[in-house]
Short mmCIF file of C-alpha atoms and ligand atoms in Angstrom, two decimals:
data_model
loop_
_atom_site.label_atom_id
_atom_site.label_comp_id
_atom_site.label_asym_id
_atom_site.label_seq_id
_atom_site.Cartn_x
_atom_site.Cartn_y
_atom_site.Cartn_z
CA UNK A 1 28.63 179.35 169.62
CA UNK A 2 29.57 175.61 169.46
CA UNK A 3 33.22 175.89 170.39
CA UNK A 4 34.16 173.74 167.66
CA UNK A 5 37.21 174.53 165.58
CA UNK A 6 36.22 172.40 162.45
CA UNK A 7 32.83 171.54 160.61
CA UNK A 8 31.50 169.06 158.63
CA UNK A 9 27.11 168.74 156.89
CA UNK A 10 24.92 166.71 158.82
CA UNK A 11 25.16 163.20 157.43
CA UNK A 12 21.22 162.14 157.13
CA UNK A 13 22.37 158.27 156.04
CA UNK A 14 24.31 158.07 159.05
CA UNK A 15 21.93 158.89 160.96
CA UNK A 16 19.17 156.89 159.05
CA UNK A 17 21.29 153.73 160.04
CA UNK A 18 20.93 154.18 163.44
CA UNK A 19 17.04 153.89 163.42
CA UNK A 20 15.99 150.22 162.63
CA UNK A 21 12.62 151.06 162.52
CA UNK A 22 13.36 152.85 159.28
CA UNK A 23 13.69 149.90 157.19
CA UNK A 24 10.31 148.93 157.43
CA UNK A 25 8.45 148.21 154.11
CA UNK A 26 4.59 148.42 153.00
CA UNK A 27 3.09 146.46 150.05
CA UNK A 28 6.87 146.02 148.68
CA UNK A 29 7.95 149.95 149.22
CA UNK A 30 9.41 151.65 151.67
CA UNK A 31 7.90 153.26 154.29
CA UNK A 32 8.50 156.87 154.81
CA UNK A 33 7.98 158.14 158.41
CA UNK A 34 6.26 161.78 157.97
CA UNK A 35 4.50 160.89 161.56
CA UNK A 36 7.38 162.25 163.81
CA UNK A 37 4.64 164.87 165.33
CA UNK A 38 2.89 162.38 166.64
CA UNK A 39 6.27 160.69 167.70
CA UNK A 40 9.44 160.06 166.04
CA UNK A 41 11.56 156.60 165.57
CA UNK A 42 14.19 155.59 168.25
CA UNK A 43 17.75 155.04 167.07
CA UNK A 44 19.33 151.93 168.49
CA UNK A 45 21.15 153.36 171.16
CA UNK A 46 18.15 154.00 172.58
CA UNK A 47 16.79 150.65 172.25
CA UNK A 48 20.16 149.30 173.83
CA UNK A 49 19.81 151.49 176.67
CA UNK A 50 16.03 150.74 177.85
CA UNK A 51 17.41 146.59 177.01
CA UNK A 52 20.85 147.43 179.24
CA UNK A 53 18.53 148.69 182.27
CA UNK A 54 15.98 145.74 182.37
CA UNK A 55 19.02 142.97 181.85
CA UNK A 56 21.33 144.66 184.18
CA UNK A 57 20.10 147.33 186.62
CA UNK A 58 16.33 146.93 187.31
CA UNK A 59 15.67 148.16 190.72
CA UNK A 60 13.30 150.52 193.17
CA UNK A 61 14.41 154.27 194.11
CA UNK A 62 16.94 154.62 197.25
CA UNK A 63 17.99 151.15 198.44
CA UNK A 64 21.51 150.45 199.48
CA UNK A 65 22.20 147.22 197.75
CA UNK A 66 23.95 147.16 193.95
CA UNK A 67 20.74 147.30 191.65
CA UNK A 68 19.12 150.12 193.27
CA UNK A 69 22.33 152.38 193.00
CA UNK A 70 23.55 152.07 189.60
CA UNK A 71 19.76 152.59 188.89
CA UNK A 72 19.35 155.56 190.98
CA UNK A 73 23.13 156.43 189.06
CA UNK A 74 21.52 155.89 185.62
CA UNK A 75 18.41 158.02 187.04
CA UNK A 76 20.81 160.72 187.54
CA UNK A 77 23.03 160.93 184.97
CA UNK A 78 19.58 161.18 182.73
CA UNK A 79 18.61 164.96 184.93
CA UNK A 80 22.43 166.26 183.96
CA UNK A 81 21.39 164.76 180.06
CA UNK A 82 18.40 166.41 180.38
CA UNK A 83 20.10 169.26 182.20
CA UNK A 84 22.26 169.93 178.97
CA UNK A 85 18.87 169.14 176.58
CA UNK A 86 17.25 172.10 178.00
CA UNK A 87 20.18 174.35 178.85
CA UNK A 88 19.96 174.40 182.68
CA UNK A 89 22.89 173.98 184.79
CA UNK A 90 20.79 172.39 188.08
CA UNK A 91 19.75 168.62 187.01
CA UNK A 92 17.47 169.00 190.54
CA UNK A 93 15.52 171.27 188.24
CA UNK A 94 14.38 168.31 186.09
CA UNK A 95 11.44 166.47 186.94
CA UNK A 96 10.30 163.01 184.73
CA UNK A 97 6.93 161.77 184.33
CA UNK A 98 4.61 160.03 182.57
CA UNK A 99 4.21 162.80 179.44
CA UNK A 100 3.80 166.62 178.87
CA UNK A 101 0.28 166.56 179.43
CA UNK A 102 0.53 164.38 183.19
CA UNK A 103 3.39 166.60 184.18
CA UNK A 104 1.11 169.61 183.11
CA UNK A 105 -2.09 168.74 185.07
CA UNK A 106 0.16 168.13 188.26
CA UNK A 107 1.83 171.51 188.02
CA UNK A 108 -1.39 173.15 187.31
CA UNK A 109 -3.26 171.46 190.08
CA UNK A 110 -0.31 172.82 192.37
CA UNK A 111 -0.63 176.49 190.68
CA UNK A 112 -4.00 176.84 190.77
CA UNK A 113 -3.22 176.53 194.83
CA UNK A 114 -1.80 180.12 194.40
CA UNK A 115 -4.64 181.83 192.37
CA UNK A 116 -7.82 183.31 193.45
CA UNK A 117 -10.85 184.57 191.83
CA UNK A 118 -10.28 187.55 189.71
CA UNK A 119 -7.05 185.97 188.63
CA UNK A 120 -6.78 185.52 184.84
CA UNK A 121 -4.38 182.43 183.22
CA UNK A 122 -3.56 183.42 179.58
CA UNK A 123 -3.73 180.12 176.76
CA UNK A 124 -3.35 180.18 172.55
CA UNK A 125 -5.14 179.06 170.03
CA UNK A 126 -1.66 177.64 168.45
CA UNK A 127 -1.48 175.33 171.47
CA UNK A 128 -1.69 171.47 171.80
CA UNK A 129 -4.68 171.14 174.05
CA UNK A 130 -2.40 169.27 176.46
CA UNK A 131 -1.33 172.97 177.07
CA UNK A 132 -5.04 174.33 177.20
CA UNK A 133 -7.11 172.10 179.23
CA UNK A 134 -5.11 171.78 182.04
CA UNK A 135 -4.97 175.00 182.75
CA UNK A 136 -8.56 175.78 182.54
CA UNK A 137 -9.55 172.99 184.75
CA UNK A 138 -7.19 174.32 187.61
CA UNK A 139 -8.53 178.08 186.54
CA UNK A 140 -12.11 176.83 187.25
CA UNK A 141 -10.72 175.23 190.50
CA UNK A 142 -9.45 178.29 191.92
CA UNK A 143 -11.82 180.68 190.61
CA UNK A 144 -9.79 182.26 188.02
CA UNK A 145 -10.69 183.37 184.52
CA UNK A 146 -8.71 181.85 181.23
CA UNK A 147 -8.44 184.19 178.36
CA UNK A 148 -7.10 182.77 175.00
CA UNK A 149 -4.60 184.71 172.84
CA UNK A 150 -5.49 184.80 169.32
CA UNK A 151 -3.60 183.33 165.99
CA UNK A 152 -3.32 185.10 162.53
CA UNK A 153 -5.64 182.54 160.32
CA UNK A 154 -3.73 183.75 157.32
CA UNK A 155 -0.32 182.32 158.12
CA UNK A 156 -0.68 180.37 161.52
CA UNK A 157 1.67 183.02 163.82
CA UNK A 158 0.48 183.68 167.73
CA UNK A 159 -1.46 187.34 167.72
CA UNK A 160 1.12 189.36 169.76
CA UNK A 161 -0.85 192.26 169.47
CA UNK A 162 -4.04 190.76 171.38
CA UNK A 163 -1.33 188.28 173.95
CA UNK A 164 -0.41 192.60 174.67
CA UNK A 165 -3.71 193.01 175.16
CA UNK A 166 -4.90 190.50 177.11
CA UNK A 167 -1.91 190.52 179.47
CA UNK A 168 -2.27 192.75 182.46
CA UNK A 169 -1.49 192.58 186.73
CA UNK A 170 -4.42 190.34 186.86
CA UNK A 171 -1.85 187.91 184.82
CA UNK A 172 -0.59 184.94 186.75
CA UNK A 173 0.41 182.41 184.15
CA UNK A 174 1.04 182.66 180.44
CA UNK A 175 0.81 178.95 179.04
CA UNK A 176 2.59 178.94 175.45
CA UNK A 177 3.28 176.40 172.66
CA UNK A 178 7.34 177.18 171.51
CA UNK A 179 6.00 175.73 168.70
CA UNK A 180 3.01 174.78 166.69
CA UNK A 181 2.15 170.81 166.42
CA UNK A 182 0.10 171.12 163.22
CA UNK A 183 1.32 174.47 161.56
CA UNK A 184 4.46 174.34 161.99
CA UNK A 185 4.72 177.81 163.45
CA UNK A 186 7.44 178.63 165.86
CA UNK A 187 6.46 181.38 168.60
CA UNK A 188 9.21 183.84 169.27
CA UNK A 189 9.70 183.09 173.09
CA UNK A 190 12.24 185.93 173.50
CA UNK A 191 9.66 188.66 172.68
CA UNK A 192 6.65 186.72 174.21
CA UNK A 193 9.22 186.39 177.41
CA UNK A 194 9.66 189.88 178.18
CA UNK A 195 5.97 190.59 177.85
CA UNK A 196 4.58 188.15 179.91
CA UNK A 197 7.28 189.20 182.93
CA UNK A 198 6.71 193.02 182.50
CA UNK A 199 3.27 192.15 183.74
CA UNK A 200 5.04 189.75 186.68
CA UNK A 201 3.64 186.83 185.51
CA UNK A 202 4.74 183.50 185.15
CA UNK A 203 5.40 181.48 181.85
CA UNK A 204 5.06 178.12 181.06
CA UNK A 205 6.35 176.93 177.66
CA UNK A 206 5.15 174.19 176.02
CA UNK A 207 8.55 172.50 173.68
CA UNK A 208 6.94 169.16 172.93
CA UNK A 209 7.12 170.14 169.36
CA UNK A 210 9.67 172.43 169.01
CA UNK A 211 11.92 170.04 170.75
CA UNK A 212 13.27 167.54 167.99
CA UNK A 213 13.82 170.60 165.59
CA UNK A 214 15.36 173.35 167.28
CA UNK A 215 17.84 173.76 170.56
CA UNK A 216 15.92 174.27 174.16
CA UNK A 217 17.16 177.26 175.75
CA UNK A 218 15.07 178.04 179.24
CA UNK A 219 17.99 180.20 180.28
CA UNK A 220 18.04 182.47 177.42
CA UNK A 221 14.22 182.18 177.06
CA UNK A 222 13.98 183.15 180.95
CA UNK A 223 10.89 181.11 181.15
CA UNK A 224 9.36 180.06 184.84
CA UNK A 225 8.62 176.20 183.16
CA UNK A 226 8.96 174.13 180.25
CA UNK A 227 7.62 170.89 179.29
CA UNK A 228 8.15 168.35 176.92
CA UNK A 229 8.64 164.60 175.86
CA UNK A 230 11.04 162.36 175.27
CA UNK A 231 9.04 160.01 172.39
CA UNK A 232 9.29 163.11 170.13
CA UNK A 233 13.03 163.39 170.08
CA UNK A 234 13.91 159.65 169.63
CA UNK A 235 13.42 158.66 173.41
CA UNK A 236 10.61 156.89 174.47
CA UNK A 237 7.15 157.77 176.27
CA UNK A 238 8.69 159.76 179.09
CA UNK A 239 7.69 163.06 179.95
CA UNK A 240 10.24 166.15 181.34
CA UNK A 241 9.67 168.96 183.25
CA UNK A 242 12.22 171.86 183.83
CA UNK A 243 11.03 174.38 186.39
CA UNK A 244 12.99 176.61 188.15
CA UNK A 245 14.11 175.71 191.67
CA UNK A 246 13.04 178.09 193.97
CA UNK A 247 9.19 178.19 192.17
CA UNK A 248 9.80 173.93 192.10
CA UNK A 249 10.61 173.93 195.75
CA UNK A 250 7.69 176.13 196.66
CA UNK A 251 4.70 175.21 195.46
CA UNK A 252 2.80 172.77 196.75
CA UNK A 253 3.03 169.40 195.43
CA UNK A 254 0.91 167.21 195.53
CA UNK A 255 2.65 163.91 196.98
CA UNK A 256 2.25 161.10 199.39
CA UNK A 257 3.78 161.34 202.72
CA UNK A 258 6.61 158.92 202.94
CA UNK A 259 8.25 160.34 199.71
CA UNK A 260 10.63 163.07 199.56
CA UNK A 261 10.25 166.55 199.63
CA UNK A 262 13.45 167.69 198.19
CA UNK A 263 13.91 169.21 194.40
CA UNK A 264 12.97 166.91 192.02
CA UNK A 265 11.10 163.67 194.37
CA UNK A 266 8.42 165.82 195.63
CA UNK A 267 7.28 166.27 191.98
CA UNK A 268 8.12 162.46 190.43
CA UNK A 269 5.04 160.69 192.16
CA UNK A 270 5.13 156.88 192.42
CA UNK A 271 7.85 154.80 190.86
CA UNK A 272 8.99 156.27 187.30
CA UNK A 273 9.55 154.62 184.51
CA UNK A 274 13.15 154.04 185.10
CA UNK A 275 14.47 151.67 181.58
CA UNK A 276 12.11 154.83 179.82
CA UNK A 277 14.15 157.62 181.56
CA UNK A 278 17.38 155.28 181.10
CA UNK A 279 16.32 155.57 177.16
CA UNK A 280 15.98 159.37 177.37
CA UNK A 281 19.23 159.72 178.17
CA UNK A 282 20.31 157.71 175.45
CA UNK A 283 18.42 159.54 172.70
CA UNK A 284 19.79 163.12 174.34
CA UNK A 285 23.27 161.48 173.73
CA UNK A 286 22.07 160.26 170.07
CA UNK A 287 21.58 164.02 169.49
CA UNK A 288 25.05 165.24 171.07
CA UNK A 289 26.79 162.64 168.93
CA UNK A 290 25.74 164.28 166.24
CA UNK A 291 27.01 167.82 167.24
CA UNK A 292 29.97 165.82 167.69
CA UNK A 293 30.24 164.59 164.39
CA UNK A 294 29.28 167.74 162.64
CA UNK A 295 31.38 170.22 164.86
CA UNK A 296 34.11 168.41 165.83
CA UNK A 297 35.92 169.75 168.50
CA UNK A 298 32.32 170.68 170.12
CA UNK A 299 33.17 170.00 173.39
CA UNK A 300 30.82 169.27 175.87
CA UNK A 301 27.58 168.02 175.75
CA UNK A 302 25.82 171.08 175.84
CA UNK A 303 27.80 172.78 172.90
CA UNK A 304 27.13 169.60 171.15
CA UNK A 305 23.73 169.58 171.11
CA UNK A 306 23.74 173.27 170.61
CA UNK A 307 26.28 172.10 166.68
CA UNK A 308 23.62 169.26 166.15
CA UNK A 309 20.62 171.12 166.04
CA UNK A 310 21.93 173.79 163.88
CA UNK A 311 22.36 170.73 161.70
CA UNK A 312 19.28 169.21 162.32
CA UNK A 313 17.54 173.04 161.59
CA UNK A 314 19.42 173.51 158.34
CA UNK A 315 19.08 170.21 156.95
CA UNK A 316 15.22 170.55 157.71
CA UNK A 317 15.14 174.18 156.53
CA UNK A 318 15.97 172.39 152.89
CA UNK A 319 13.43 169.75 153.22
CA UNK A 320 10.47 171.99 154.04
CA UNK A 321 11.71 174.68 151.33
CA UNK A 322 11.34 171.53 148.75
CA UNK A 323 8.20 170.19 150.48
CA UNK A 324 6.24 174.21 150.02
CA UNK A 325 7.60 174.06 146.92
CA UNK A 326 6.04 171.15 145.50
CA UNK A 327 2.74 171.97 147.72
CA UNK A 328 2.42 174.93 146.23
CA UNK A 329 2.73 173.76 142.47
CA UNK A 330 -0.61 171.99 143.20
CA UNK A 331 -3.71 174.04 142.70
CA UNK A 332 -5.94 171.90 144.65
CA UNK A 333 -4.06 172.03 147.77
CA UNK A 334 -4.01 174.63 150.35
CA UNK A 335 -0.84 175.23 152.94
CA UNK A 336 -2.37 176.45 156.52
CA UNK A 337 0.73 178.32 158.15
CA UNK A 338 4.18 179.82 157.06
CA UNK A 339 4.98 179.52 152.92
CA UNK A 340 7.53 181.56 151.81
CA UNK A 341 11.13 180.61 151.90
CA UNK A 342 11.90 183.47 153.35
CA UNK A 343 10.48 182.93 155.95
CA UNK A 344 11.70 179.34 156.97
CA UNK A 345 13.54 180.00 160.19
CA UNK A 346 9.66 181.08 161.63
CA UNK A 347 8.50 177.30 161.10
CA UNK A 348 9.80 173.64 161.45
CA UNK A 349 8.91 171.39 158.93
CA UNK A 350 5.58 170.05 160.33
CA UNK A 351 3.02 171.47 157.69
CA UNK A 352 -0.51 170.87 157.38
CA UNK A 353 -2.92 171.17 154.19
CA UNK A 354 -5.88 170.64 152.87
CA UNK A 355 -7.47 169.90 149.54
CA UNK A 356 -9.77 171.35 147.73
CA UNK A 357 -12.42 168.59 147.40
CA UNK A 358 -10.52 165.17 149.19
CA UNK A 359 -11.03 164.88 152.81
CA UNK A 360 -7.90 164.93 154.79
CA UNK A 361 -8.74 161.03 156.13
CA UNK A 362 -8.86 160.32 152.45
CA UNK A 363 -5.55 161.43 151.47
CA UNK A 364 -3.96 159.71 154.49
CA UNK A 365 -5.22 156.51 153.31
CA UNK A 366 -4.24 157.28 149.85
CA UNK A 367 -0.57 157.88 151.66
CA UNK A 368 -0.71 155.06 153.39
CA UNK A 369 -1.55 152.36 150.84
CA UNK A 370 2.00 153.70 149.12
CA UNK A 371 3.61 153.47 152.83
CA UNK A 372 3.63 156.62 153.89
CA UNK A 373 2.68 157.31 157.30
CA UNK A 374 1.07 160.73 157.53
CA UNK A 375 -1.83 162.00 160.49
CA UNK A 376 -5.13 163.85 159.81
CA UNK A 377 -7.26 165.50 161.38
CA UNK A 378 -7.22 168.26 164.54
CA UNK A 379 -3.94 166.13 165.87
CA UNK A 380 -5.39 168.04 169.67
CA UNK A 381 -5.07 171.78 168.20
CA UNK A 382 -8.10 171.75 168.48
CA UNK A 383 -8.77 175.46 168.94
CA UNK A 384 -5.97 176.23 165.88
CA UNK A 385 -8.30 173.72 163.62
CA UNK A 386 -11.61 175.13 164.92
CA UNK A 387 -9.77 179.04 164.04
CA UNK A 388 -8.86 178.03 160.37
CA UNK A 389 -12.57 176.86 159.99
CA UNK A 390 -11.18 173.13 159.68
CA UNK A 391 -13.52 171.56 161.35
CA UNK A 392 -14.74 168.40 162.19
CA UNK A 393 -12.00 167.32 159.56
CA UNK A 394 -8.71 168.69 160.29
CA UNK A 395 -6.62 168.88 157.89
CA UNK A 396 -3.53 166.23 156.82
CA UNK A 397 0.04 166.79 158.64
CA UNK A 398 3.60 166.07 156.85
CA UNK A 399 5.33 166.12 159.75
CA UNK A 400 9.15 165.79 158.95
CA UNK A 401 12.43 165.06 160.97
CA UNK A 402 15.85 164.94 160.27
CA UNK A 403 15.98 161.60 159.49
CA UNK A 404 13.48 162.45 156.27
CA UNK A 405 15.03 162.77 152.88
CA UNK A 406 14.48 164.73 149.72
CA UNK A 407 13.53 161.42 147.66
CA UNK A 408 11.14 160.54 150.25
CA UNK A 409 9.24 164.31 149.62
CA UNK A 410 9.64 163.17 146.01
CA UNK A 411 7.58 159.81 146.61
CA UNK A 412 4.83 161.92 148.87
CA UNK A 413 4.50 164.82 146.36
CA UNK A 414 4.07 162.11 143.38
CA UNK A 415 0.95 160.49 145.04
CA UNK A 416 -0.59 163.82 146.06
CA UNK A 417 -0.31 164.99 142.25
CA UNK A 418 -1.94 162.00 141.47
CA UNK A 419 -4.78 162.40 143.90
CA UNK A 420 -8.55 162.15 142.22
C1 LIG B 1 2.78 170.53 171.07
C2 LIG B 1 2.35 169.37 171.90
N1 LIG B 1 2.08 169.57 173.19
C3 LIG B 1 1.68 168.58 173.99
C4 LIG B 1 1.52 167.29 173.51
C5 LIG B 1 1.08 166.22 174.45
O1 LIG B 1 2.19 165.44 174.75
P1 LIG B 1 2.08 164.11 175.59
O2 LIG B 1 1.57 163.05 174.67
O3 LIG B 1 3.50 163.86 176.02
O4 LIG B 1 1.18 164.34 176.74
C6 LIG B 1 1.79 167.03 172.17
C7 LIG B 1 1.58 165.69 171.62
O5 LIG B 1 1.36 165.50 170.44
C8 LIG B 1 2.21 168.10 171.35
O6 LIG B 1 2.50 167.91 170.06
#
């Protein structure tokens, strides 16, 4: 699948060097990022690359003189990046914007131009709300009805049975998480795919989380859309949409006048944020390097990507089989989603708990005095809290990466044993 003729493990102190953030310490110890959910670190490259672009190439869309071309250059070399990220051939099916949930009310607001009343929009409890409310305010717009498809409360997976019963003709849209931002869960978009297109409707996939963990795929997926963002793969706050070209070209977008209507301008309102897009391109590259590294021989930058997140998975696969471990040693604490390691190639290693008598704000302060970054609460599953009975609390989230270690899940598990 990679092309590569040799192989070599993923290296996680190489790439812990890259990410200067990482050497940050609290109180004298430290820190240990377990945030990445909520965004991950940038490597330097990155860094270098949004610098490079302000220094050096800092210029408007579409003007003839030096600036504006290598800008509009860097601009496009960034769509084939994120051409490769996603697994599209056609960089004029990318689209950047501000974030997921922007580039999600835009398309929606277009959408919703096609629906009528007795229409019905399918959403999940598993998903981010950035992939909820959007779609119900364009629903009530046009008239249309949402219907949510259920989770399982007793291990966090997406109710197939009930997203079979709740999709019929009356189907237009299908909006889907590819993965869970506080379980952990990760939907299987194959399956979920042919269901939602036996009824002819249209899916949109939501890869914000699943994207730092596991390889994009739209063209094996055969989605109609997916979203994501660049600040939670080690790029910055820059959003991406991939849709495909002829339902991209279509709909109506809404745009002013003077700007283009050709595939991807009539969808990138205003002027982007070009040194951000410039740094998305550099953290897609981060990831291909290390395909590179760990297949060598890889090839091209798609097979590269494809050998570095088979790295990334398996190295993370380890850390979350250590991380349930130790959770589950601890009687006081309760795992909400996927446990057994068996079963690791259904989840990424974002996992979210609670405890028996300590409020989940309680332990993330307890984290943080020792320097460990951790989020509580809903994190915006809100309907995914509300189903598990959470509520108003949330629960904590160890949200890992592949720059997380072993010792650092050590150092976490150490001050949750000692929790009072
Ligand atoms: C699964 C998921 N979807 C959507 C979003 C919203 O992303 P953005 O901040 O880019 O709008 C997030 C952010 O945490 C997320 O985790």
């Amino acid at each position: 699948m990679t092309g590569s003729d040799e192989s070599s493990t993923f290296d996680v102190e190489n790439s812990r060097r890259q990410f200067p953030a990482l050497a940050r310490s609290v109180a004298g110890k430290q820190a240990i990022f377990l945030d990445g959910p909520a965004g991950s670190q940038t490597p330097q490259c990155v860094i270098d690359a949004m610098v490079d672009y302000l220094a050096h190439t800092n210029a408007n869309h579409g003007g003839v003189f030096a600036t504006s071309r290598e800008s509009d250059h860097i601009l496009h070399e960034a769509r084939r990046a994120a051409a490769d990220f996603v697994g599209t051939r056609d960089p004029d099916e990318i689209v950047f914007g501000a974030n997921m949930t922007s580039l999600t009310f835009a398309l929606s607001r277009a959408l919703a131009h096609t629906w009528q009343p007795g229409d019905e929009v399918l959403v999940t409890q598993l998903d981010h709300d950035g992939n909820v409310a959007p779609w119900m305010l364009a629903a009530n717009d046009a008239g249309a009805t949402i219907r949510e498809v259920r989770v399982r409360p007793e291990d966090c997976t997406l109710d197939l049975d009930d997203l079979k019963e709740k999709l019929s003709p009356r189907t237009k849209l299908a909006a889907i998480t590819c993965a869970s931002n506080l379980a952990g869960t990760i939907t299987p978009l194959r399956e979920i795919a042919r269901l939602v297109q036996k009824h002819g409707a249209l899916l949109y996939l939501d890869a914000t989380h699943l994207a730092p963990h596991r390889l994009l795929d739209v063209a094996r997926w055969d989605c109609d859309f997916l979203v994501c963002s660049a600040y939670k793969f080690f790029g910055p706050h820059v959003g991406l949409l991939w849709g495909k070209r002829e339902l991209l070209g279509m709909l109506p977008a809404y745009k002013v006048r003077p700007a283009g209507n050709g595939l991807p301008d009539r969808w990138m309102t205003g002027t982007q944020n070009h040194e951000g897009i410039a740094g998305l391109r550099a953290a897609i590259d981060y990831l291909a390097e290390i395909g590179w590294r760990v297949a060598i021989g890889a090839g091209e930058r798609r097979a590269a990507i494809v050998a570095a997140m088979e790295a990334i998975a398996a190295h993370e696969q380890s850390l979350s089989r250590h991380l349930l471990a130790g959770l589950a040693a601890m009687e006081s604490i309760r795992v909400h989603g996927v446990c057994q390691p068996n079963r690791l190639d259904e989840r990424v290693p974002t996992v979210a708990f609670t405890h028996k008598w300590l409020k989940p704000r309680a332990i993330a302060e307890r984290l943080a005095e020792q320097g460990i970054f951790a989020w509580h609460g809903h994190n915006y599953a809100l309907r995914l809290s509300e189903s598990l009975g959470l509520e108003p609390d949330g629960a904590v989230r160890i949200g890992l990466l592949h720059y997380n270690t072993t010792a650092e899940i050590d150092r976490t598990l150490e001050v949750l044993a000692n929790l009072q």
